CSV table of C-alpha atoms and ligand atoms in Angstrom, one decimal:
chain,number,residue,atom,x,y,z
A,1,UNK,CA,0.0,0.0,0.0
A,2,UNK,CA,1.6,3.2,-0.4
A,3,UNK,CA,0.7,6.6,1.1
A,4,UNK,CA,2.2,9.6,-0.2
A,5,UNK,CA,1.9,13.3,-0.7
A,6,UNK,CA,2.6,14.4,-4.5
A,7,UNK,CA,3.1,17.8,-6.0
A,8,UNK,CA,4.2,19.5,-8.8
A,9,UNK,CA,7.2,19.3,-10.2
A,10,UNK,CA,7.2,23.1,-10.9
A,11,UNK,CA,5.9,23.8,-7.8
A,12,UNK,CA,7.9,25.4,-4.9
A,13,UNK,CA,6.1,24.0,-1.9
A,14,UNK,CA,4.5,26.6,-0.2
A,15,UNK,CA,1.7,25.3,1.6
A,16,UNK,CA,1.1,22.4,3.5
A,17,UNK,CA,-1.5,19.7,2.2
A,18,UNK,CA,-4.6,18.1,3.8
A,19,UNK,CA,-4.5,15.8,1.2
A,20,UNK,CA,-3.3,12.9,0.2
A,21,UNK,CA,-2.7,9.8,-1.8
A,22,UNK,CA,-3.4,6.4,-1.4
A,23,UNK,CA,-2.5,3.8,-3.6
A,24,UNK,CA,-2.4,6.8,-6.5
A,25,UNK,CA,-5.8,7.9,-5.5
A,26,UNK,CA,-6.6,11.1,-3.9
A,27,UNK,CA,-7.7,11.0,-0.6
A,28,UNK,CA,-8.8,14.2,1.4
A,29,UNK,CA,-8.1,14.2,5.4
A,30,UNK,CA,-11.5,13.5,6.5
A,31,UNK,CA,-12.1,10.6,4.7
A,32,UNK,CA,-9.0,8.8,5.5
A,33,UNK,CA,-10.7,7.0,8.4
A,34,UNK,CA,-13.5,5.8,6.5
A,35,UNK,CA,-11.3,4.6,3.7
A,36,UNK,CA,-9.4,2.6,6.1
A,37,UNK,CA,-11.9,1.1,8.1
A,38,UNK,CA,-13.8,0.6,4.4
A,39,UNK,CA,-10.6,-1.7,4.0
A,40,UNK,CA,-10.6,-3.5,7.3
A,41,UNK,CA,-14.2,-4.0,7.5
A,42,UNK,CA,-15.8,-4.5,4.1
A,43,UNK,CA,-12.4,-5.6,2.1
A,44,UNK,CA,-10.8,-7.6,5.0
A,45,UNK,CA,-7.0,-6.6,3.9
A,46,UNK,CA,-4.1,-7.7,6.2
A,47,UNK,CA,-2.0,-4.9,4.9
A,48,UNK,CA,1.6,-6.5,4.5
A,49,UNK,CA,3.7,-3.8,3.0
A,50,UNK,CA,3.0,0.2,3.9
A,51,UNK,CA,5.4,3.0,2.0
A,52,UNK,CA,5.0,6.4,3.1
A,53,UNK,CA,6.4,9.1,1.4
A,54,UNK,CA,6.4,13.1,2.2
A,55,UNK,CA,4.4,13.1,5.3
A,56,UNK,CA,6.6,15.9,6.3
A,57,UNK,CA,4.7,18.1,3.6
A,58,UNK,CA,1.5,17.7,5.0
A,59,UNK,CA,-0.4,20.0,7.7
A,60,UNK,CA,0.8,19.4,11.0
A,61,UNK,CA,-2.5,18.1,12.6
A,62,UNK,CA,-2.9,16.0,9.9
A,63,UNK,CA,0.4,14.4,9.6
A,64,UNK,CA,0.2,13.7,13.2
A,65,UNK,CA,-3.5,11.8,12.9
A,66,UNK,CA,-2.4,9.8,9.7
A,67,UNK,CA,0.4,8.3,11.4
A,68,UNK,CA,-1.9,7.4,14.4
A,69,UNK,CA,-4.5,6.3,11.8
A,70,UNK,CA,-2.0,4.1,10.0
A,71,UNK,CA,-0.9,2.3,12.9
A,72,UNK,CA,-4.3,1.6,14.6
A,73,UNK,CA,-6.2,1.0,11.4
A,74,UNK,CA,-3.8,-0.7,9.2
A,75,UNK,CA,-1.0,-2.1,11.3
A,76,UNK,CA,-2.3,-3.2,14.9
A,77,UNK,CA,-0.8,-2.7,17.8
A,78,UNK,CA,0.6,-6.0,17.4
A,79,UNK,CA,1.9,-5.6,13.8
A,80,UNK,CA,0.9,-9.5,13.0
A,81,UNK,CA,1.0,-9.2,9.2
A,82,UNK,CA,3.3,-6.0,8.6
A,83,UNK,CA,6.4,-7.4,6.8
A,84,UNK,CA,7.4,-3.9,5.3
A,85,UNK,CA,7.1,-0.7,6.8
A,86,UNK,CA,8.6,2.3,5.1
A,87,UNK,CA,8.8,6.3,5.3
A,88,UNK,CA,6.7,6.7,8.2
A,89,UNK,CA,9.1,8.1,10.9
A,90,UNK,CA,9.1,11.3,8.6
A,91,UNK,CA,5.8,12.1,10.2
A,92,UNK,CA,6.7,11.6,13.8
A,93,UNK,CA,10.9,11.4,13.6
A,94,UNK,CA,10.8,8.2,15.7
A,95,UNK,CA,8.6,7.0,18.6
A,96,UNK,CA,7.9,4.4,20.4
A,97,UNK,CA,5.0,3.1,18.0
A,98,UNK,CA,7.3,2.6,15.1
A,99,UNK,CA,10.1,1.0,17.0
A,100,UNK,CA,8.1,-1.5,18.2
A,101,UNK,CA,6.9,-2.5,14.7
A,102,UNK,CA,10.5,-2.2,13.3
A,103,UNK,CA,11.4,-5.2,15.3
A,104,UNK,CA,8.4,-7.3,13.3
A,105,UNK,CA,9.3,-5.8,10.1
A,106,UNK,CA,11.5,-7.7,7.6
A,107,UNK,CA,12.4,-4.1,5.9
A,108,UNK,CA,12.7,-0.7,7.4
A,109,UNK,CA,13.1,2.3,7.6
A,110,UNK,CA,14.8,5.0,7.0
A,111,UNK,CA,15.7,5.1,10.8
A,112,UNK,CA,16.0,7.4,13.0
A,113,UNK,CA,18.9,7.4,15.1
A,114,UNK,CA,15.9,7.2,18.6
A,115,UNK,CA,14.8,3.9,16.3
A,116,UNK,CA,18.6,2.9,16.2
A,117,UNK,CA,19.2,3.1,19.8
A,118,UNK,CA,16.1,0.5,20.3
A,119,UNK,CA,18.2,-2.2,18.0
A,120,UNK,CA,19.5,-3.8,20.3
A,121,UNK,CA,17.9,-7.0,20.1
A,122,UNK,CA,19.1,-10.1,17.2
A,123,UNK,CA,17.6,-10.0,13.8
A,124,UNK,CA,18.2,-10.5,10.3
A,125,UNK,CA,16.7,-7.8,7.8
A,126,UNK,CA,15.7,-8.0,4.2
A,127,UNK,CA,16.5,-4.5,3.8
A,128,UNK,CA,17.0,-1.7,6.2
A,129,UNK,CA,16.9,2.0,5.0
A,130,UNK,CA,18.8,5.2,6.6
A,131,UNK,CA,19.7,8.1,6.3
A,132,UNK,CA,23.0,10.6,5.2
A,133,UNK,CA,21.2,12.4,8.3
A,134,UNK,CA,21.5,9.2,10.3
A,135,UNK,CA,25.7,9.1,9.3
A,136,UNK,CA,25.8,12.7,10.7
A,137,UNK,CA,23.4,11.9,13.9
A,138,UNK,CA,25.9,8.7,14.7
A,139,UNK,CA,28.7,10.9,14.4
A,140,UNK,CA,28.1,13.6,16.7
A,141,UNK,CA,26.6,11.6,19.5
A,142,UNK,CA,30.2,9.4,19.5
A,143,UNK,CA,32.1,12.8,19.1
A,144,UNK,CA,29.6,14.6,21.7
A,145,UNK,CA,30.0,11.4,24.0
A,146,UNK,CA,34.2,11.5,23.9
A,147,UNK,CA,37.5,13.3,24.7
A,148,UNK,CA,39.6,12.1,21.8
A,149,UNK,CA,39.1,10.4,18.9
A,150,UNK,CA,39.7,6.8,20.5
A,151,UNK,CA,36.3,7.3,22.8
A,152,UNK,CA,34.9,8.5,20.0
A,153,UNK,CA,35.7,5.0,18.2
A,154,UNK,CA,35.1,3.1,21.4
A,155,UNK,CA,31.8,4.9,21.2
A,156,UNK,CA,30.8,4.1,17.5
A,157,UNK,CA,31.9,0.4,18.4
A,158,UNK,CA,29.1,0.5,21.3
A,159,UNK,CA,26.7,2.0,18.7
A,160,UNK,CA,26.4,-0.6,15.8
A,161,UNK,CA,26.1,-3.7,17.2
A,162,UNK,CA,26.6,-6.8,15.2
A,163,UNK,CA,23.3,-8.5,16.4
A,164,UNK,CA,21.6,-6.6,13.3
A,165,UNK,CA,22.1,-7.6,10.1
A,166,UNK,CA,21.0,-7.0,6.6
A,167,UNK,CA,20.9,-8.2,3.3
A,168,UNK,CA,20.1,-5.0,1.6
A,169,UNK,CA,21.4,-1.4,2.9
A,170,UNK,CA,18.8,1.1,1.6
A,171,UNK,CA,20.7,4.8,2.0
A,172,UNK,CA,18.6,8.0,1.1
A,173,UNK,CA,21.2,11.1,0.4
A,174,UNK,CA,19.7,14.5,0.0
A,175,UNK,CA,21.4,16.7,-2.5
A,176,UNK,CA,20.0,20.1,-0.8
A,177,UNK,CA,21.6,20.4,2.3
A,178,UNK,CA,22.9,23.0,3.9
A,179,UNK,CA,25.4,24.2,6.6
A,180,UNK,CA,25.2,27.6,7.9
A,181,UNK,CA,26.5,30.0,5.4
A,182,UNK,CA,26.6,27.5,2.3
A,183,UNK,CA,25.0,26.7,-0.9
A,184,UNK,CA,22.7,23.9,-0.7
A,185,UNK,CA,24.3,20.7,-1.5
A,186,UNK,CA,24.7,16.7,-0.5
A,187,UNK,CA,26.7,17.5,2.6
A,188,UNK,CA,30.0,15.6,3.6
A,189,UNK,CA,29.5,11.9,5.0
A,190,UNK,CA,31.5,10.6,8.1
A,191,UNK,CA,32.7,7.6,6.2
A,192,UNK,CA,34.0,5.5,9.7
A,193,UNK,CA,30.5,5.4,10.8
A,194,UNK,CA,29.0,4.3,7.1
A,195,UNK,CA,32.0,1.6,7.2
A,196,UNK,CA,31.0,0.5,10.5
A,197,UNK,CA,27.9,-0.5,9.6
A,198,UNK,CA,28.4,-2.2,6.2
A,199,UNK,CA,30.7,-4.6,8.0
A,200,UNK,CA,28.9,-5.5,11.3
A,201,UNK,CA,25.4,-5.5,9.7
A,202,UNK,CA,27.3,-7.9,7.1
A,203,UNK,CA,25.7,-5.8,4.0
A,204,UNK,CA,25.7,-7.8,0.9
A,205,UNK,CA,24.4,-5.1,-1.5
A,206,UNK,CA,23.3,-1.9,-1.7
A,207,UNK,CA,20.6,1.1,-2.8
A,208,UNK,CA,21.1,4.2,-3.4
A,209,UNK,CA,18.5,7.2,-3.4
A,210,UNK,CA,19.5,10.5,-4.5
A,211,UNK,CA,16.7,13.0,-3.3
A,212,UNK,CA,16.5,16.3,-3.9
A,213,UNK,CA,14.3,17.3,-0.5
A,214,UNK,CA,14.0,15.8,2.4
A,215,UNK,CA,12.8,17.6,5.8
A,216,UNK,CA,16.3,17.0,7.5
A,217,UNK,CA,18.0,19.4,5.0
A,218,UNK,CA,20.1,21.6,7.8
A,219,UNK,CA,23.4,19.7,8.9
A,220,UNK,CA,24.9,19.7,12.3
A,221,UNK,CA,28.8,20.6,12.1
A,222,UNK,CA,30.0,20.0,15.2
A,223,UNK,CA,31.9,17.0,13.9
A,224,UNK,CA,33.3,18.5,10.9
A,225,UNK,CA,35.2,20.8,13.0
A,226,UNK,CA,37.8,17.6,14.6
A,227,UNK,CA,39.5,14.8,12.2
A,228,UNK,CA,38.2,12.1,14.0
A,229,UNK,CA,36.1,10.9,10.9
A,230,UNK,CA,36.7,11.0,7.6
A,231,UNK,CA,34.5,13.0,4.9
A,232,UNK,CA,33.0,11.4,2.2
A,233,UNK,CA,30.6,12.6,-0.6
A,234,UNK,CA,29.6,11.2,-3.9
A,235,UNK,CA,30.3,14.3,-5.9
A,236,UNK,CA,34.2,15.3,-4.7
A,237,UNK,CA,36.9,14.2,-6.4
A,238,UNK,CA,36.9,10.4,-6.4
A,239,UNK,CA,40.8,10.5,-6.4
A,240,UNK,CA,41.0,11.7,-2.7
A,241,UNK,CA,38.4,8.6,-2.0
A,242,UNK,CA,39.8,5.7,-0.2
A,243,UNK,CA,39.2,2.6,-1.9
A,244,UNK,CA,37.5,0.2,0.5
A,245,UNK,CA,37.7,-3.3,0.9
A,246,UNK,CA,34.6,-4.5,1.0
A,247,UNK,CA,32.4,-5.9,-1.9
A,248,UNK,CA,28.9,-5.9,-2.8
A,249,UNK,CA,27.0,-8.0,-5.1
A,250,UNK,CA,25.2,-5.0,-6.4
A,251,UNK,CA,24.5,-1.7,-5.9
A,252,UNK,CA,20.9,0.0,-7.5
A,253,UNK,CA,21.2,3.5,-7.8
A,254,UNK,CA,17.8,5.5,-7.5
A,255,UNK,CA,17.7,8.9,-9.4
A,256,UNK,CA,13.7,9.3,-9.5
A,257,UNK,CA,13.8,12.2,-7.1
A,258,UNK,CA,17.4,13.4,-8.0
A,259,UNK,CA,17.5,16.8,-9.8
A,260,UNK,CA,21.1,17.8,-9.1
A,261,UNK,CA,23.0,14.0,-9.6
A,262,UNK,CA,21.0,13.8,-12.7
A,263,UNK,CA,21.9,17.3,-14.0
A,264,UNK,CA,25.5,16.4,-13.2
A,265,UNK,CA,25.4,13.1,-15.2
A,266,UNK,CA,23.7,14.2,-18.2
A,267,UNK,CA,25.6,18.0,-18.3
A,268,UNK,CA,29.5,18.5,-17.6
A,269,UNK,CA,30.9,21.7,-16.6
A,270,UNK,CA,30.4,24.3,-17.9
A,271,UNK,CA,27.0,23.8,-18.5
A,272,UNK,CA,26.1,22.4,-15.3
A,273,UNK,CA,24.6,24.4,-12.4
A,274,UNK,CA,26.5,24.2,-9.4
A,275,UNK,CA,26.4,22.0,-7.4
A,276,UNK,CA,28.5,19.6,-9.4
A,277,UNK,CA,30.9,17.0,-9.1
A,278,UNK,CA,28.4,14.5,-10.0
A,279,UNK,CA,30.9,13.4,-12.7
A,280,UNK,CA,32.1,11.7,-10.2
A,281,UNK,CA,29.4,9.6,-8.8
A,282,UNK,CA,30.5,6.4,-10.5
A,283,UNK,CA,34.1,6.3,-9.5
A,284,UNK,CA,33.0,6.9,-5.8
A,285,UNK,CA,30.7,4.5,-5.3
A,286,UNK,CA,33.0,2.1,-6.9
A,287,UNK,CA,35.3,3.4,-4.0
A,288,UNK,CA,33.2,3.4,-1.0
A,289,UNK,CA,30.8,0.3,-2.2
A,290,UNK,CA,32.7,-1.6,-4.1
A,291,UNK,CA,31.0,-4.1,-7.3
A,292,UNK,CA,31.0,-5.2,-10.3
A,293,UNK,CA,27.5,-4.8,-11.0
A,294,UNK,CA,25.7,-1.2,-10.6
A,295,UNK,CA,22.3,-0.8,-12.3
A,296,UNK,CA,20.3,3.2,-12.0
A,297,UNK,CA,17.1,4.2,-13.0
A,298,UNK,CA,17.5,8.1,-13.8
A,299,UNK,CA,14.1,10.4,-13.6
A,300,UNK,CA,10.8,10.0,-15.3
A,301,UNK,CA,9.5,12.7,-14.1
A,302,UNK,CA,11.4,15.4,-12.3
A,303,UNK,CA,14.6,16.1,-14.1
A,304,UNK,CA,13.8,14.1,-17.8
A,305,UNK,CA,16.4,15.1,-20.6
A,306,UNK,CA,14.8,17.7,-22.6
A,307,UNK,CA,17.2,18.9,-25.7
A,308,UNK,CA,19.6,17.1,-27.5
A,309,UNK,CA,19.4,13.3,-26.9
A,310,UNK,CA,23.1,13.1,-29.0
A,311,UNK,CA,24.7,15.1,-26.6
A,312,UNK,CA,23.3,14.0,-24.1
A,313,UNK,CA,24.0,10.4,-25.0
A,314,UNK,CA,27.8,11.3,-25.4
A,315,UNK,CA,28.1,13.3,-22.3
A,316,UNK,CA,26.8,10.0,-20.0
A,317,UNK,CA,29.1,8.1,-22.2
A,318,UNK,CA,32.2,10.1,-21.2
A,319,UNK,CA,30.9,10.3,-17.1
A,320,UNK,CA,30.6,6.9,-17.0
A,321,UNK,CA,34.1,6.0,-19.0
A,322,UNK,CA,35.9,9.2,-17.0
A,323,UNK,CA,37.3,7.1,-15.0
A,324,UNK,CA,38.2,3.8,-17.3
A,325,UNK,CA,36.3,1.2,-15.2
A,326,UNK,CA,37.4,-2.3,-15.3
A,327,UNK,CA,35.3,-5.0,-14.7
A,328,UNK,CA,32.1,-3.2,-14.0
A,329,UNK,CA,28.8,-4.1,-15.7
A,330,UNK,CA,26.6,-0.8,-15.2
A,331,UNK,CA,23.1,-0.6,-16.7
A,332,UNK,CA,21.1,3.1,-17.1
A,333,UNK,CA,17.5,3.1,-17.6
A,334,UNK,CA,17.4,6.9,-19.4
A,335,UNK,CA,13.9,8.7,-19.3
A,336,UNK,CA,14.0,11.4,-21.6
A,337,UNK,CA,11.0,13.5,-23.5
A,338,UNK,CA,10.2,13.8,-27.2
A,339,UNK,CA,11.3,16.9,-27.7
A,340,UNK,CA,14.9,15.9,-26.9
A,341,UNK,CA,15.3,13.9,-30.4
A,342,UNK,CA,14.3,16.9,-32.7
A,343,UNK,CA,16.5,20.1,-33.5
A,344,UNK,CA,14.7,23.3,-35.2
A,345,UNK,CA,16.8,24.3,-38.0
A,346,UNK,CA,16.9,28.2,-37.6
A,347,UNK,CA,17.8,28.6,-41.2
A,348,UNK,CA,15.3,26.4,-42.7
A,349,UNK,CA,13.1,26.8,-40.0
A,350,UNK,CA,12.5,23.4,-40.3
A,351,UNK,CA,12.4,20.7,-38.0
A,352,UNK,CA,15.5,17.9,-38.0
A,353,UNK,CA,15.8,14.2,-36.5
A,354,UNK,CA,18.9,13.9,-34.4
A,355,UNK,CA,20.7,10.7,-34.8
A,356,UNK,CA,22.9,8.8,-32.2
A,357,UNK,CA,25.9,9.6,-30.5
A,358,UNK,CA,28.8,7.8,-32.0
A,359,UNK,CA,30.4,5.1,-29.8
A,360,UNK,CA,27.1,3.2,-29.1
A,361,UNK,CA,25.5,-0.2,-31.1
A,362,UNK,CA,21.8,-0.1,-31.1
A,363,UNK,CA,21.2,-3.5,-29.6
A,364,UNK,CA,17.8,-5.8,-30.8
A,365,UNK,CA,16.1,-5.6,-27.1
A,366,UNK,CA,12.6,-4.4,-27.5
A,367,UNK,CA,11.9,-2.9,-23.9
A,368,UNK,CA,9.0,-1.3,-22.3
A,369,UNK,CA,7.9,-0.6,-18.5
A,370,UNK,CA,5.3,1.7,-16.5
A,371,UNK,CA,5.8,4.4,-15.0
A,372,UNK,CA,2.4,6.3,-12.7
A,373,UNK,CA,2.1,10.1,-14.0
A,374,UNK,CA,-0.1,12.8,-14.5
A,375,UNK,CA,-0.4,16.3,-15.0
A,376,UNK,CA,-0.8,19.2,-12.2
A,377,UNK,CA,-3.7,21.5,-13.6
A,378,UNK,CA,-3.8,24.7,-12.3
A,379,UNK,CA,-1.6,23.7,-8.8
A,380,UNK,CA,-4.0,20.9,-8.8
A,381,UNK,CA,-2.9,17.1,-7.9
A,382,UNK,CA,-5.1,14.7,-10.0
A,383,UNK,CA,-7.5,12.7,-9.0
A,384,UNK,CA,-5.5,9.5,-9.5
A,385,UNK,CA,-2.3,9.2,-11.5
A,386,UNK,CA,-2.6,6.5,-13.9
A,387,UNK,CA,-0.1,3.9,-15.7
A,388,UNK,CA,1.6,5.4,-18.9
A,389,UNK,CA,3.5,2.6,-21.1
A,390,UNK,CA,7.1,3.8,-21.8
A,391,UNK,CA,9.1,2.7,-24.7
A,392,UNK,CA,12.5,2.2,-24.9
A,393,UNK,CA,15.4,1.2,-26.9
A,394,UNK,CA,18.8,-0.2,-25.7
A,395,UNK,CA,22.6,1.1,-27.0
A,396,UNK,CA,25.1,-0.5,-25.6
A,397,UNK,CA,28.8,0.0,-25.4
A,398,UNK,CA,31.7,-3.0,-24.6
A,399,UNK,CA,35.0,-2.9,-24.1
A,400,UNK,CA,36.1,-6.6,-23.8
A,401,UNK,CA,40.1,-5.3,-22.5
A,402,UNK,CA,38.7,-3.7,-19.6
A,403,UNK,CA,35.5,-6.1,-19.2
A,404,UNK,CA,33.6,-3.0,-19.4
A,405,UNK,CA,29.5,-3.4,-20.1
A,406,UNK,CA,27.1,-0.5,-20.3
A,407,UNK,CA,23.8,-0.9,-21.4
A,408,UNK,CA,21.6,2.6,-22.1
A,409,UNK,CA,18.1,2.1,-22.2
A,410,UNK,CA,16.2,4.9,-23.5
A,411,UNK,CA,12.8,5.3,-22.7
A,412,UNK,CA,10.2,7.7,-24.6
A,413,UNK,CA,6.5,7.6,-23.5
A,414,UNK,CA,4.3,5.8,-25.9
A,415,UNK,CA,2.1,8.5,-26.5
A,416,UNK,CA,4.7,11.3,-27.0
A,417,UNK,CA,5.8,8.6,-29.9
A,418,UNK,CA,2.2,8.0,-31.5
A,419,UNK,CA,1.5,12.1,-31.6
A,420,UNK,CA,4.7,13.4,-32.3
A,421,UNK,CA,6.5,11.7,-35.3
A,422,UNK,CA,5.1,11.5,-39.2
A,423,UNK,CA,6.1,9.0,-41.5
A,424,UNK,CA,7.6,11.9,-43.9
A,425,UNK,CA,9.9,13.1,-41.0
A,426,UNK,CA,10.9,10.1,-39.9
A,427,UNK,CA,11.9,8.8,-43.6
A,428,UNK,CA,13.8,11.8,-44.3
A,429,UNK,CA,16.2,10.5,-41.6
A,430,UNK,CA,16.5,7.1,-42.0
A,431,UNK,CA,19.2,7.1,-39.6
A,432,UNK,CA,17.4,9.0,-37.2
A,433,UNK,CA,17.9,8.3,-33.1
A,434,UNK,CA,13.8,7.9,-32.7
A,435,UNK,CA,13.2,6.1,-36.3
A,436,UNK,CA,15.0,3.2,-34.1
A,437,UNK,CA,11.8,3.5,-31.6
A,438,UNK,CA,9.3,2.5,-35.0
A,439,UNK,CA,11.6,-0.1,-36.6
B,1,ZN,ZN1,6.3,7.0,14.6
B,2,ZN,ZN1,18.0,22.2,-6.6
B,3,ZN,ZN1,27.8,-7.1,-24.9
């Protein structure tokens, strides 16, 4: 089941909601309660799997009762059939309710550090979720707890026990943080404490989740002023990045809600907005988490490519080789609009098919998925957002010296495809990037 609060991507969020969606459908706050007791009563669902998302955006009040409302009505105070519980301490920022069900839950999270302190009992996890915020809370409550940097490790030992573990570490990073008189940007990482955990919770592999708000956006510094931990972040220069030596059978990297780290993989410098770096995403997570296998999904819907699929094409091809992986297999499911395939000729005033950046074999694979979307009128949230069928296209690149795999999948929505292309156009450029998506 998931809960969530959804708003437009143009949208600066200025006021706080008393609505919201369930399963895609909007719900208003007063009949929340009758919708779930409708479910318990009439419907008879033992709700298994709950995913939350921006709570922190609604009304106070009404944050407050739907978190109250989704443990008495859906979960039970027993939480006999919850197996997955996700998102919801961003209405409350850890109680008591939610670290009691954490204990019957086979995935959660993100914790918060209140949550983490109640861990202390033995359990294996499917998949537990944290936070960069998390990292930082960890770190100052060693440092704050110390006199030198070995009670500080001492400390951190105490922490993280090795009772927990988990198959799957589930780490959300916000790329608009700030620290008092800086930009906003994904904030330095104390890399000891993000260590720590991969080995005693015996990670296997790993997800990533770039978002681009979160409610815990201002940073607490009072670590950053010792050296007792080292500072990581995905966008510095991955040559200053220790190499680890742990590995991971994968690591999934989730761009959906990036803006920034997709900005910086599709655009180099100079044409990037700051903040950047994100060239070198890649490179450091191939440091900090190491693999051979890294899949991402980028954006199909907040930051979609939106000029010049050739460039763009070639700029993700140069990120992603920057760095001359060996032994990597990295697949990139690329979301991009119609409009980035065309070019307006200003002399001919004519329209133009752009065709594909050099470097890349179109490969047979004929690949769809669905992705939920629909438009904002007027400020206004639909109703319910509905299923639209992507299509998509794969161009792949090998290099069999380095054992080096990258698979591109581009994805255009069906529609965009069906309303936007002729026949003349697209025989006029036979070679054309989007006559590939009719052949
Ligand atoms: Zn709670
Ligand atoms: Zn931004
Ligand atoms: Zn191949």
């Amino acid at each position: 089941m998931k809960i969530e609060y959804a708003y437009n991507t143009d949208d600066i969020i200025k006021l706080k909601k008393n609505y919201i969606y369930i399963n895609y459908r909007k719900i208003s706050q007063q009949d929340v309660l009758p919708y779930f007791i409708f479910l318990n009563t009439a419907v008879g669902v033992k709700v298994r799997k709950i995913t939350t998302r921006k709570l922190w955006m609604l009304k106070d009040k009404f944050k407050q009762r739907l978190h109250d409302l989704i443990h008495s009505q859906l979960i039970g105070t027993n939480g006999t059939h919850i197996q997955t519980l996700i998102g919801l301490e961003e209405a409350c920022d850890g109680c008591e309710k939610c670290s009691n069900i954490a204990q019957k839950c086979l995935e959660y999270g993100p914790l918060r550090f209140s949550t983490l302190q109640t861990m202390i009992y033995s359990k294996n996890y499917k998949k537990l979720h944290v936070t960069d915020k998390l990292f930082e809370d960890i770190a100052e409550y060693c440092f704050a707890k110390s006199k030198n940097k070995e009670e500080c490790y001492k400390e951190l030992d105490e922490t993280i026990l090795s009772t927990i573990s988990c198959d799957k570490l589930a780490i959300w990073i916000n790329e608009t943080r700030v620290l008092p008189n800086d930009e906003e940007n994904h904030m330095h990482m104390p890399r000891e404490v993000i260590d720590i955990i991969l080995r005693k919770w015996n990670v296997k592999s790993i997800k990533l989740s770039m978002l681009h708000k979160t409610n815990e956006y201002v940073c607490r510094d009072e670590w950053l002023r010792y050296d007792y931990f080292t500072r990581v972040r995905l966008n510095d220069p991955y040559s200053k990045t220790k190499q680890s030596d742990l590995k991971f059978n994968h690591v999934e990297v989730s761009l959906s809600y990036s803006q920034e780290c997709v900005r910086g993989l599709g655009n180099l410098p100079p044409e990037s907005e700051p903040p950047g770096g994100y060239d070198n995403f890649i490179p450091n997570i191939r440091r900090i988490f190491p693999t051979d296998r890294i899949t991402m999904d980028l954006s199909h819907w907040f930051a979609v490519a939106r000029k010049d699929i050739e460039k763009k094409m070639s700029t993700i091809l140069q990120v992603v080789t920057m760095e001359k992986p060996q032994n990597l297999s990295l697949d990139m499911k690329f979301f991009v609009q119609s409009g980035t395939v065309k070019k307006l000729n200003e002399e001919t005033n004519k329209e133009e098919l752009l065709g594909i950046a050099s470097g890349y074999v179109l490969q047979e694979n004929r690949l769809h998925c669905f992705k939920k979307s629909s438009p904002f009128i007027g400020g206004k949230g639909p109703k319910v957002f509905l299923d639209n069928k992507w299509i998509g296209r794969r161009f792949h690149i090998e290099d069999t010296v380095n054992q080096f795999n990258f698979n591109l999948d581009v994805y255009i929505k069906e529609k965009e495809l069906e309303e936007e292309f002729n026949e003349e156009l697209l025989q006029e450029y036979p070679n054309s990037f989007v006559r590939h998506f009719f052949a």
